[in-house]
Amino acid sequence: MLKNKQIRIALAVLGACLILAAVIAVLPSLSSLPAPELQEDSHQTISGLRVNSSQPGVLEVTWDAPADPPLEYRLTWARVGENSPARSDGPGNAYPAIPSQQITGLDQGVRYKVRVRARYEDFESDWSDPIEIAVASSSVAPPESTDAPTGPPQNLKAAVTHNTVSLTWEAPQSNGRVSGYLILRRDLDAAPENRFQILEEDTGSSATSFVDSTVLPGSRYAYRVRALNGSDSESEFADVEVSTLAMSAASSGGPTPKP
């Protein structure tokens, strides 16, 4: 009996040795096998969030699409200093299927914060880092003054030749806007008193000079200049009287006097 027991023990030890030897023989081949790839988490935080405002009251939002396309995105926005809206809130939420969204109807000049996350069938990614931006506002130019120039044009002067009268002046000393000038003329030797001819009904410019080349030599004229502002408002008149130079016999082509 003792001998049989010793034989069984010896066989068991031999079997264990054979198994150990087989394992040792296989280990080198196992170490040469490639390691299994790790499955990355495809539900990562959205990256590349970009927010611009090139139109009044509008934000243009874009971001990078993840490698694993989601069912949709959830985009939220709120004023800086206020809580981001909950899913049940209508305003402040959008669910685009593409990585871009235009947000309209925002308060101009106000700072907003924007964030986005990806939504999968049974999972949502983390929120992106919020971006704060001021919404563009329309620049409204202040209305031009429609006040009438209160005083007359200043320092009206005239330079004459035999066939021209050159008028110069300065703008009225007032805050009214000047869009042009009314220029009148009266022939003092022929026209009745206060009967003026219109030379320029509206110069259409704030320029302060005018040349009258329709005068006659050796004649007397009265000029009046009034500032306009384009809205049927007028300043007081500035007045000046001039006499053109007489044309000499030589310049007129007449006979040359004898010495």
PDB file of C-alpha atoms in Angstrom:
ATOM      1  CA  MET A   1       0.000   0.000   0.000  1.00  0.00           C
ATOM      2  CA  LEU A   2       2.789   2.369   0.887  1.00  0.00           C
ATOM      3  CA  LYS A   3       4.477   1.693  -2.382  1.00  0.00           C
ATOM      4  CA  ASN A   4       1.324   2.494  -4.404  1.00  0.00           C
ATOM      5  CA  LYS A   5       0.863   5.756  -2.509  1.00  0.00           C
ATOM      6  CA  GLN A   6       4.408   6.803  -3.272  1.00  0.00           C
ATOM      7  CA  ILE A   7       3.841   6.046  -6.950  1.00  0.00           C
ATOM      8  CA  ARG A   8       0.720   8.282  -7.062  1.00  0.00           C
ATOM      9  CA  ILE A   9       2.589  11.138  -5.404  1.00  0.00           C
ATOM     10  CA  ALA A  10       5.425  10.806  -7.862  1.00  0.00           C
ATOM     11  CA  LEU A  11       3.014  10.853 -10.800  1.00  0.00           C
ATOM     12  CA  ALA A  12       1.298  13.985  -9.435  1.00  0.00           C
ATOM     13  CA  VAL A  13       4.610  15.775  -9.040  1.00  0.00           C
ATOM     14  CA  LEU A  14       5.622  14.744 -12.531  1.00  0.00           C
ATOM     15  CA  GLY A  15       2.363  16.077 -13.959  1.00  0.00           C
ATOM     16  CA  ALA A  16       2.796  19.387 -12.198  1.00  0.00           C
ATOM     17  CA  CYS A  17       6.318  19.673 -13.538  1.00  0.00           C
ATOM     18  CA  LEU A  18       5.125  18.970 -17.063  1.00  0.00           C
ATOM     19  CA  ILE A  19       2.419  21.659 -16.794  1.00  0.00           C
ATOM     20  CA  LEU A  20       4.914  24.186 -15.426  1.00  0.00           C
ATOM     21  CA  ALA A  21       7.321  23.401 -18.237  1.00  0.00           C
ATOM     22  CA  ALA A  22       4.571  23.906 -20.815  1.00  0.00           C
ATOM     23  CA  VAL A  23       3.628  27.294 -19.324  1.00  0.00           C
ATOM     24  CA  ILE A  24       7.246  28.420 -19.323  1.00  0.00           C
ATOM     25  CA  ALA A  25       7.562  27.408 -22.962  1.00  0.00           C
ATOM     26  CA  VAL A  26       4.483  29.407 -23.990  1.00  0.00           C
ATOM     27  CA  LEU A  27       5.315  32.644 -22.107  1.00  0.00           C
ATOM     28  CA  PRO A  28       7.801  34.039 -24.710  1.00  0.00           C
ATOM     29  CA  SER A  29       5.231  33.741 -27.491  1.00  0.00           C
ATOM     30  CA  LEU A  30       2.573  35.452 -25.358  1.00  0.00           C
ATOM     31  CA  SER A  31       4.858  38.404 -24.658  1.00  0.00           C
ATOM     32  CA  SER A  32       5.266  39.007 -28.401  1.00  0.00           C
ATOM     33  CA  LEU A  33       1.514  39.461 -28.993  1.00  0.00           C
ATOM     34  CA  PRO A  34       0.359  43.113 -29.558  1.00  0.00           C
ATOM     35  CA  ALA A  35      -1.278  44.758 -26.571  1.00  0.00           C
ATOM     36  CA  PRO A  36      -5.022  45.326 -26.970  1.00  0.00           C
ATOM     37  CA  GLU A  37      -6.000  48.923 -27.924  1.00  0.00           C
ATOM     38  CA  LEU A  38      -7.608  51.068 -25.235  1.00  0.00           C
ATOM     39  CA  GLN A  39     -11.073  52.325 -26.094  1.00  0.00           C
ATOM     40  CA  GLU A  40     -11.027  56.105 -25.798  1.00  0.00           C
ATOM     41  CA  ASP A  41     -14.002  57.903 -24.360  1.00  0.00           C
ATOM     42  CA  SER A  42     -15.792  59.287 -27.426  1.00  0.00           C
ATOM     43  CA  HIS A  43     -18.031  61.546 -25.313  1.00  0.00           C
ATOM     44  CA  GLN A  44     -15.429  64.203 -24.703  1.00  0.00           C
ATOM     45  CA  THR A  45     -15.975  67.897 -24.029  1.00  0.00           C
ATOM     46  CA  ILE A  46     -16.616  69.972 -27.155  1.00  0.00           C
ATOM     47  CA  SER A  47     -13.528  71.926 -28.196  1.00  0.00           C
ATOM     48  CA  GLY A  48     -12.864  74.878 -30.458  1.00  0.00           C
ATOM     49  CA  LEU A  49     -15.856  76.967 -29.403  1.00  0.00           C
ATOM     50  CA  ARG A  50     -15.792  80.293 -31.287  1.00  0.00           C
ATOM     51  CA  VAL A  51     -18.209  83.206 -30.894  1.00  0.00           C
ATOM     52  CA  ASN A  52     -18.293  86.368 -33.017  1.00  0.00           C
ATOM     53  CA  SER A  53     -20.653  89.325 -33.285  1.00  0.00           C
ATOM     54  CA  SER A  54     -20.469  91.167 -36.604  1.00  0.00           C
ATOM     55  CA  GLN A  55     -24.121  92.264 -36.761  1.00  0.00           C
ATOM     56  CA  PRO A  56     -26.150  94.264 -34.236  1.00  0.00           C
ATOM     57  CA  GLY A  57     -27.984  91.950 -31.823  1.00  0.00           C
ATOM     58  CA  VAL A  58     -26.536  88.755 -33.358  1.00  0.00           C
ATOM     59  CA  LEU A  59     -23.967  86.149 -32.257  1.00  0.00           C
ATOM     60  CA  GLU A  60     -22.374  83.700 -34.718  1.00  0.00           C
ATOM     61  CA  VAL A  61     -21.284  80.518 -32.902  1.00  0.00           C
ATOM     62  CA  THR A  62     -19.183  77.640 -34.288  1.00  0.00           C
ATOM     63  CA  TRP A  63     -17.255  74.746 -32.729  1.00  0.00           C
ATOM     64  CA  ASP A  64     -15.281  71.642 -33.687  1.00  0.00           C
ATOM     65  CA  ALA A  65     -17.306  68.479 -34.282  1.00  0.00           C
ATOM     66  CA  PRO A  66     -16.156  65.485 -32.165  1.00  0.00           C
ATOM     67  CA  ALA A  67     -14.841  62.311 -33.789  1.00  0.00           C
ATOM     68  CA  ASP A  68     -17.983  60.452 -32.728  1.00  0.00           C
ATOM     69  CA  PRO A  69     -20.877  62.405 -34.297  1.00  0.00           C
ATOM     70  CA  PRO A  70     -23.601  63.130 -31.736  1.00  0.00           C
ATOM     71  CA  LEU A  71     -27.338  63.040 -32.304  1.00  0.00           C
ATOM     72  CA  GLU A  72     -27.423  66.803 -31.761  1.00  0.00           C
ATOM     73  CA  TYR A  73     -25.859  69.587 -29.735  1.00  0.00           C
ATOM     74  CA  ARG A  74     -27.248  71.701 -26.948  1.00  0.00           C
ATOM     75  CA  LEU A  75     -26.248  75.355 -27.004  1.00  0.00           C
ATOM     76  CA  THR A  76     -27.111  77.796 -24.218  1.00  0.00           C
ATOM     77  CA  TRP A  77     -26.595  81.526 -23.764  1.00  0.00           C
ATOM     78  CA  ALA A  78     -27.338  84.038 -21.040  1.00  0.00           C
ATOM     79  CA  ARG A  79     -26.286  87.479 -19.928  1.00  0.00           C
ATOM     80  CA  VAL A  80     -23.044  87.564 -17.990  1.00  0.00           C
ATOM     81  CA  GLY A  81     -23.926  87.479 -14.299  1.00  0.00           C
ATOM     82  CA  GLU A  82     -27.126  85.479 -14.839  1.00  0.00           C
ATOM     83  CA  ASN A  83     -27.625  81.707 -14.571  1.00  0.00           C
ATOM     84  CA  SER A  84     -27.502  79.632 -17.740  1.00  0.00           C
ATOM     85  CA  PRO A  85     -30.993  78.441 -18.728  1.00  0.00           C
ATOM     86  CA  ALA A  86     -32.292  74.994 -17.798  1.00  0.00           C
ATOM     87  CA  ARG A  87     -33.359  72.495 -20.436  1.00  0.00           C
ATOM     88  CA  SER A  88     -37.001  73.271 -19.696  1.00  0.00           C
ATOM     89  CA  ASP A  89     -36.452  76.951 -20.419  1.00  0.00           C
ATOM     90  CA  GLY A  90     -37.299  77.899 -23.962  1.00  0.00           C
ATOM     91  CA  PRO A  91     -35.255  81.082 -24.370  1.00  0.00           C
ATOM     92  CA  GLY A  92     -31.506  80.652 -24.214  1.00  0.00           C
ATOM     93  CA  ASN A  93     -31.481  77.096 -25.617  1.00  0.00           C
ATOM     94  CA  ALA A  94     -30.853  75.742 -29.099  1.00  0.00           C
ATOM     95  CA  TYR A  95     -30.428  72.174 -30.371  1.00  0.00           C
ATOM     96  CA  PRO A  96     -28.593  72.316 -33.713  1.00  0.00           C
ATOM     97  CA  ALA A  97     -27.619  69.173 -35.589  1.00  0.00           C
ATOM     98  CA  ILE A  98     -24.511  70.817 -37.060  1.00  0.00           C
ATOM     99  CA  PRO A  99     -21.614  72.517 -35.233  1.00  0.00           C
ATOM    100  CA  SER A 100     -22.795  76.084 -35.831  1.00  0.00           C
ATOM    101  CA  GLN A 101     -25.639  78.347 -34.773  1.00  0.00           C
ATOM    102  CA  GLN A 102     -26.686  81.970 -35.250  1.00  0.00           C
ATOM    103  CA  ILE A 103     -28.318  83.543 -32.202  1.00  0.00           C
ATOM    104  CA  THR A 104     -30.522  86.552 -32.963  1.00  0.00           C
ATOM    105  CA  GLY A 105     -32.660  89.001 -31.026  1.00  0.00           C
ATOM    106  CA  LEU A 106     -30.033  89.741 -28.370  1.00  0.00           C
ATOM    107  CA  ASP A 107     -29.676  93.035 -26.539  1.00  0.00           C
ATOM    108  CA  GLN A 108     -27.144  95.208 -28.317  1.00  0.00           C
ATOM    109  CA  GLY A 109     -24.001  96.170 -26.426  1.00  0.00           C
ATOM    110  CA  VAL A 110     -24.678  93.603 -23.656  1.00  0.00           C
ATOM    111  CA  ARG A 111     -22.173  90.882 -22.696  1.00  0.00           C
ATOM    112  CA  TYR A 112     -23.386  87.278 -23.044  1.00  0.00           C
ATOM    113  CA  LYS A 113     -21.865  83.908 -22.121  1.00  0.00           C
ATOM    114  CA  VAL A 114     -22.180  80.931 -24.484  1.00  0.00           C
ATOM    115  CA  ARG A 115     -21.496  77.213 -23.964  1.00  0.00           C
ATOM    116  CA  VAL A 116     -22.185  73.960 -25.859  1.00  0.00           C
ATOM    117  CA  ARG A 117     -22.281  70.197 -25.267  1.00  0.00           C
ATOM    118  CA  ALA A 118     -22.838  67.091 -27.424  1.00  0.00           C
ATOM    119  CA  ARG A 119     -25.900  64.886 -26.933  1.00  0.00           C
ATOM    120  CA  TYR A 120     -25.821  61.147 -27.648  1.00  0.00           C
ATOM    121  CA  GLU A 121     -28.536  58.526 -27.402  1.00  0.00           C
ATOM    122  CA  ASP A 122     -27.889  57.791 -23.734  1.00  0.00           C
ATOM    123  CA  PHE A 123     -25.187  60.257 -22.782  1.00  0.00           C
ATOM    124  CA  GLU A 124     -24.260  63.943 -22.850  1.00  0.00           C
ATOM    125  CA  SER A 125     -20.726  65.277 -22.953  1.00  0.00           C
ATOM    126  CA  ASP A 126     -19.414  67.780 -20.465  1.00  0.00           C
ATOM    127  CA  TRP A 127     -20.081  71.449 -21.140  1.00  0.00           C
ATOM    128  CA  SER A 128     -17.456  73.385 -23.022  1.00  0.00           C
ATOM    129  CA  ASP A 129     -15.768  76.266 -21.269  1.00  0.00           C
ATOM    130  CA  PRO A 130     -18.092  79.281 -21.642  1.00  0.00           C
ATOM    131  CA  ILE A 131     -17.088  82.206 -23.821  1.00  0.00           C
ATOM    132  CA  GLU A 132     -18.104  85.764 -22.951  1.00  0.00           C
ATOM    133  CA  ILE A 133     -18.611  88.382 -25.652  1.00  0.00           C
ATOM    134  CA  ALA A 134     -20.313  91.755 -26.087  1.00  0.00           C
ATOM    135  CA  VAL A 135     -23.056  91.824 -28.714  1.00  0.00           C
ATOM    136  CA  ALA A 136     -22.458  94.301 -31.526  1.00  0.00           C
ATOM    137  CA  SER A 137     -24.602  97.421 -31.569  1.00  0.00           C
ATOM    138  CA  SER A 138     -25.609  99.657 -34.449  1.00  0.00           C
ATOM    139  CA  SER A 139     -23.847 103.012 -34.533  1.00  0.00           C
ATOM    140  CA  VAL A 140     -26.493 105.686 -34.958  1.00  0.00           C
ATOM    141  CA  ALA A 141     -25.113 109.021 -36.036  1.00  0.00           C
ATOM    142  CA  PRO A 142     -26.590 111.973 -34.177  1.00  0.00           C
ATOM    143  CA  PRO A 143     -29.087 113.904 -36.295  1.00  0.00           C
ATOM    144  CA  GLU A 144     -27.729 116.916 -38.052  1.00  0.00           C
ATOM    145  CA  SER A 145     -28.730 120.259 -36.666  1.00  0.00           C
ATOM    146  CA  THR A 146     -31.755 121.784 -38.346  1.00  0.00           C
ATOM    147  CA  ASP A 147     -31.432 125.060 -36.473  1.00  0.00           C
ATOM    148  CA  ALA A 148     -31.361 128.096 -38.693  1.00  0.00           C
ATOM    149  CA  PRO A 149     -28.137 130.117 -38.759  1.00  0.00           C
ATOM    150  CA  THR A 150     -29.154 133.045 -36.576  1.00  0.00           C
ATOM    151  CA  GLY A 151     -26.761 135.753 -37.708  1.00  0.00           C
ATOM    152  CA  PRO A 152     -25.851 137.017 -41.183  1.00  0.00           C
ATOM    153  CA  PRO A 153     -22.692 135.917 -42.986  1.00  0.00           C
ATOM    154  CA  GLN A 154     -19.724 137.791 -41.557  1.00  0.00           C
ATOM    155  CA  ASN A 155     -17.227 140.163 -43.231  1.00  0.00           C
ATOM    156  CA  LEU A 156     -18.816 140.251 -46.695  1.00  0.00           C
ATOM    157  CA  LYS A 157     -16.280 141.845 -49.054  1.00  0.00           C
ATOM    158  CA  ALA A 158     -16.025 142.443 -52.802  1.00  0.00           C
ATOM    159  CA  ALA A 159     -13.083 142.712 -55.195  1.00  0.00           C
ATOM    160  CA  VAL A 160     -13.906 144.234 -58.592  1.00  0.00           C
ATOM    161  CA  THR A 161     -12.571 144.498 -62.121  1.00  0.00           C
ATOM    162  CA  HIS A 162     -14.333 146.011 -65.104  1.00  0.00           C
ATOM    163  CA  ASN A 163     -16.284 142.786 -65.735  1.00  0.00           C
ATOM    164  CA  THR A 164     -16.203 140.713 -62.512  1.00  0.00           C
ATOM    165  CA  VAL A 165     -17.169 141.026 -58.878  1.00  0.00           C
ATOM    166  CA  SER A 166     -15.588 138.500 -56.505  1.00  0.00           C
ATOM    167  CA  LEU A 167     -17.438 138.119 -53.216  1.00  0.00           C
ATOM    168  CA  THR A 168     -15.967 136.552 -50.072  1.00  0.00           C
ATOM    169  CA  TRP A 169     -17.442 136.177 -46.588  1.00  0.00           C
ATOM    170  CA  GLU A 170     -17.370 134.096 -43.433  1.00  0.00           C
ATOM    171  CA  ALA A 171     -20.031 131.732 -42.095  1.00  0.00           C
ATOM    172  CA  PRO A 172     -22.553 133.111 -39.589  1.00  0.00           C
ATOM    173  CA  GLN A 173     -21.445 133.058 -35.980  1.00  0.00           C
ATOM    174  CA  SER A 174     -24.060 130.564 -34.772  1.00  0.00           C
ATOM    175  CA  ASN A 175     -24.474 126.834 -34.144  1.00  0.00           C
ATOM    176  CA  GLY A 176     -26.804 126.347 -37.089  1.00  0.00           C
ATOM    177  CA  ARG A 177     -25.802 124.057 -39.941  1.00  0.00           C
ATOM    178  CA  VAL A 178     -25.053 125.796 -43.263  1.00  0.00           C
ATOM    179  CA  SER A 179     -25.854 123.806 -46.411  1.00  0.00           C
ATOM    180  CA  GLY A 180     -25.495 126.641 -48.934  1.00  0.00           C
ATOM    181  CA  TYR A 181     -25.985 130.330 -49.638  1.00  0.00           C
ATOM    182  CA  LEU A 182     -28.547 132.500 -51.428  1.00  0.00           C
ATOM    183  CA  ILE A 183     -26.895 135.274 -53.472  1.00  0.00           C
ATOM    184  CA  LEU A 184     -28.839 138.275 -54.835  1.00  0.00           C
ATOM    185  CA  ARG A 185     -27.830 141.298 -56.925  1.00  0.00           C
ATOM    186  CA  ARG A 186     -29.455 144.644 -57.765  1.00  0.00           C
ATOM    187  CA  ASP A 187     -28.354 147.093 -60.445  1.00  0.00           C
ATOM    188  CA  LEU A 188     -28.325 150.356 -58.520  1.00  0.00           C
ATOM    189  CA  ASP A 189     -28.504 152.426 -61.710  1.00  0.00           C
ATOM    190  CA  ALA A 190     -31.414 150.579 -63.328  1.00  0.00           C
ATOM    191  CA  ALA A 191     -33.434 148.368 -60.968  1.00  0.00           C
ATOM    192  CA  PRO A 192     -36.073 149.734 -58.571  1.00  0.00           C
ATOM    193  CA  GLU A 193     -35.275 149.714 -54.875  1.00  0.00           C
ATOM    194  CA  ASN A 194     -35.486 146.271 -53.276  1.00  0.00           C
ATOM    195  CA  ARG A 195     -35.792 144.628 -56.714  1.00  0.00           C
ATOM    196  CA  PHE A 196     -33.036 142.011 -56.568  1.00  0.00           C
ATOM    197  CA  GLN A 197     -32.050 139.417 -59.133  1.00  0.00           C
ATOM    198  CA  ILE A 198     -31.287 135.879 -57.949  1.00  0.00           C
ATOM    199  CA  LEU A 199     -27.757 134.867 -58.948  1.00  0.00           C
ATOM    200  CA  GLU A 200     -27.677 131.644 -56.900  1.00  0.00           C
ATOM    201  CA  GLU A 201     -30.819 130.318 -55.233  1.00  0.00           C
ATOM    202  CA  ASP A 202     -28.728 127.807 -53.306  1.00  0.00           C
ATOM    203  CA  THR A 203     -25.014 127.264 -53.849  1.00  0.00           C
ATOM    204  CA  GLY A 204     -25.395 123.789 -52.304  1.00  0.00           C
ATOM    205  CA  SER A 205     -22.080 124.183 -50.552  1.00  0.00           C
ATOM    206  CA  SER A 206     -20.686 125.727 -47.402  1.00  0.00           C
ATOM    207  CA  ALA A 207     -18.000 127.450 -49.511  1.00  0.00           C
ATOM    208  CA  THR A 208     -17.788 131.169 -48.695  1.00  0.00           C
ATOM    209  CA  SER A 209     -16.957 132.763 -52.042  1.00  0.00           C
ATOM    210  CA  PHE A 210     -18.707 133.600 -55.306  1.00  0.00           C
ATOM    211  CA  VAL A 211     -17.661 135.250 -58.579  1.00  0.00           C
ATOM    212  CA  ASP A 212     -20.174 137.265 -60.625  1.00  0.00           C
ATOM    213  CA  SER A 213     -18.930 137.566 -64.216  1.00  0.00           C
ATOM    214  CA  THR A 214     -22.130 139.072 -65.676  1.00  0.00           C
ATOM    215  CA  VAL A 215     -21.528 142.668 -64.597  1.00  0.00           C
ATOM    216  CA  LEU A 216     -20.926 145.671 -66.873  1.00  0.00           C
ATOM    217  CA  PRO A 217     -17.988 148.082 -66.685  1.00  0.00           C
ATOM    218  CA  GLY A 218     -18.508 151.289 -64.741  1.00  0.00           C
ATOM    219  CA  SER A 219     -21.718 150.087 -63.081  1.00  0.00           C
ATOM    220  CA  ARG A 220     -22.932 150.071 -59.492  1.00  0.00           C
ATOM    221  CA  TYR A 221     -24.345 146.950 -57.850  1.00  0.00           C
ATOM    222  CA  ALA A 222     -25.712 145.894 -54.491  1.00  0.00           C
ATOM    223  CA  TYR A 223     -25.218 142.291 -53.312  1.00  0.00           C
ATOM    224  CA  ARG A 224     -26.964 140.352 -50.585  1.00  0.00           C
ATOM    225  CA  VAL A 225     -25.822 136.978 -49.168  1.00  0.00           C
ATOM    226  CA  ARG A 226     -27.905 134.754 -46.874  1.00  0.00           C
ATOM    227  CA  ALA A 227     -27.008 131.390 -45.282  1.00  0.00           C
ATOM    228  CA  LEU A 228     -29.319 128.373 -45.750  1.00  0.00           C
ATOM    229  CA  ASN A 229     -29.527 125.117 -43.804  1.00  0.00           C
ATOM    230  CA  GLY A 230     -31.510 122.866 -46.161  1.00  0.00           C
ATOM    231  CA  SER A 231     -34.777 122.921 -44.188  1.00  0.00           C
ATOM    232  CA  ASP A 232     -36.388 126.175 -45.321  1.00  0.00           C
ATOM    233  CA  SER A 233     -34.533 128.059 -42.593  1.00  0.00           C
ATOM    234  CA  GLU A 234     -32.499 131.127 -43.458  1.00  0.00           C
ATOM    235  CA  SER A 235     -30.161 133.575 -41.786  1.00  0.00           C
ATOM    236  CA  GLU A 236     -30.278 137.330 -41.975  1.00  0.00           C
ATOM    237  CA  PHE A 237     -28.779 139.017 -45.049  1.00  0.00           C
ATOM    238  CA  ALA A 238     -25.299 140.479 -45.338  1.00  0.00           C
ATOM    239  CA  ASP A 239     -25.080 143.439 -47.760  1.00  0.00           C
ATOM    240  CA  VAL A 240     -22.380 145.147 -49.770  1.00  0.00           C
ATOM    241  CA  GLU A 241     -22.372 147.738 -52.593  1.00  0.00           C
ATOM    242  CA  VAL A 242     -19.698 147.943 -55.301  1.00  0.00           C
ATOM    243  CA  SER A 243     -18.796 149.832 -58.469  1.00  0.00           C
ATOM    244  CA  THR A 244     -17.080 148.027 -61.308  1.00  0.00           C
ATOM    245  CA  LEU A 245     -14.105 149.609 -63.003  1.00  0.00           C
ATOM    246  CA  ALA A 246     -14.700 151.653 -66.125  1.00  0.00           C
ATOM    247  CA  MET A 247     -13.200 150.210 -69.280  1.00  0.00           C
ATOM    248  CA  SER A 248     -10.471 152.451 -70.751  1.00  0.00           C
ATOM    249  CA  ALA A 249     -10.592 153.519 -74.369  1.00  0.00           C
ATOM    250  CA  ALA A 250      -7.507 151.436 -75.111  1.00  0.00           C
ATOM    251  CA  SER A 251      -8.961 148.282 -73.668  1.00  0.00           C
ATOM    252  CA  SER A 252     -12.312 148.902 -75.371  1.00  0.00           C
ATOM    253  CA  GLY A 253     -10.755 149.206 -78.819  1.00  0.00           C
ATOM    254  CA  GLY A 254     -11.696 152.897 -79.246  1.00  0.00           C
ATOM    255  CA  PRO A 255      -9.462 155.607 -80.747  1.00  0.00           C
ATOM    256  CA  THR A 256      -6.255 156.335 -78.933  1.00  0.00           C
ATOM    257  CA  PRO A 257      -6.178 159.948 -77.740  1.00  0.00           C
ATOM    258  CA  LYS A 258      -3.556 162.142 -79.443  1.00  0.00           C
ATOM    259  CA  PRO A 259      -0.768 163.561 -77.313  1.00  0.00           C
TER     260      PRO A 259
END
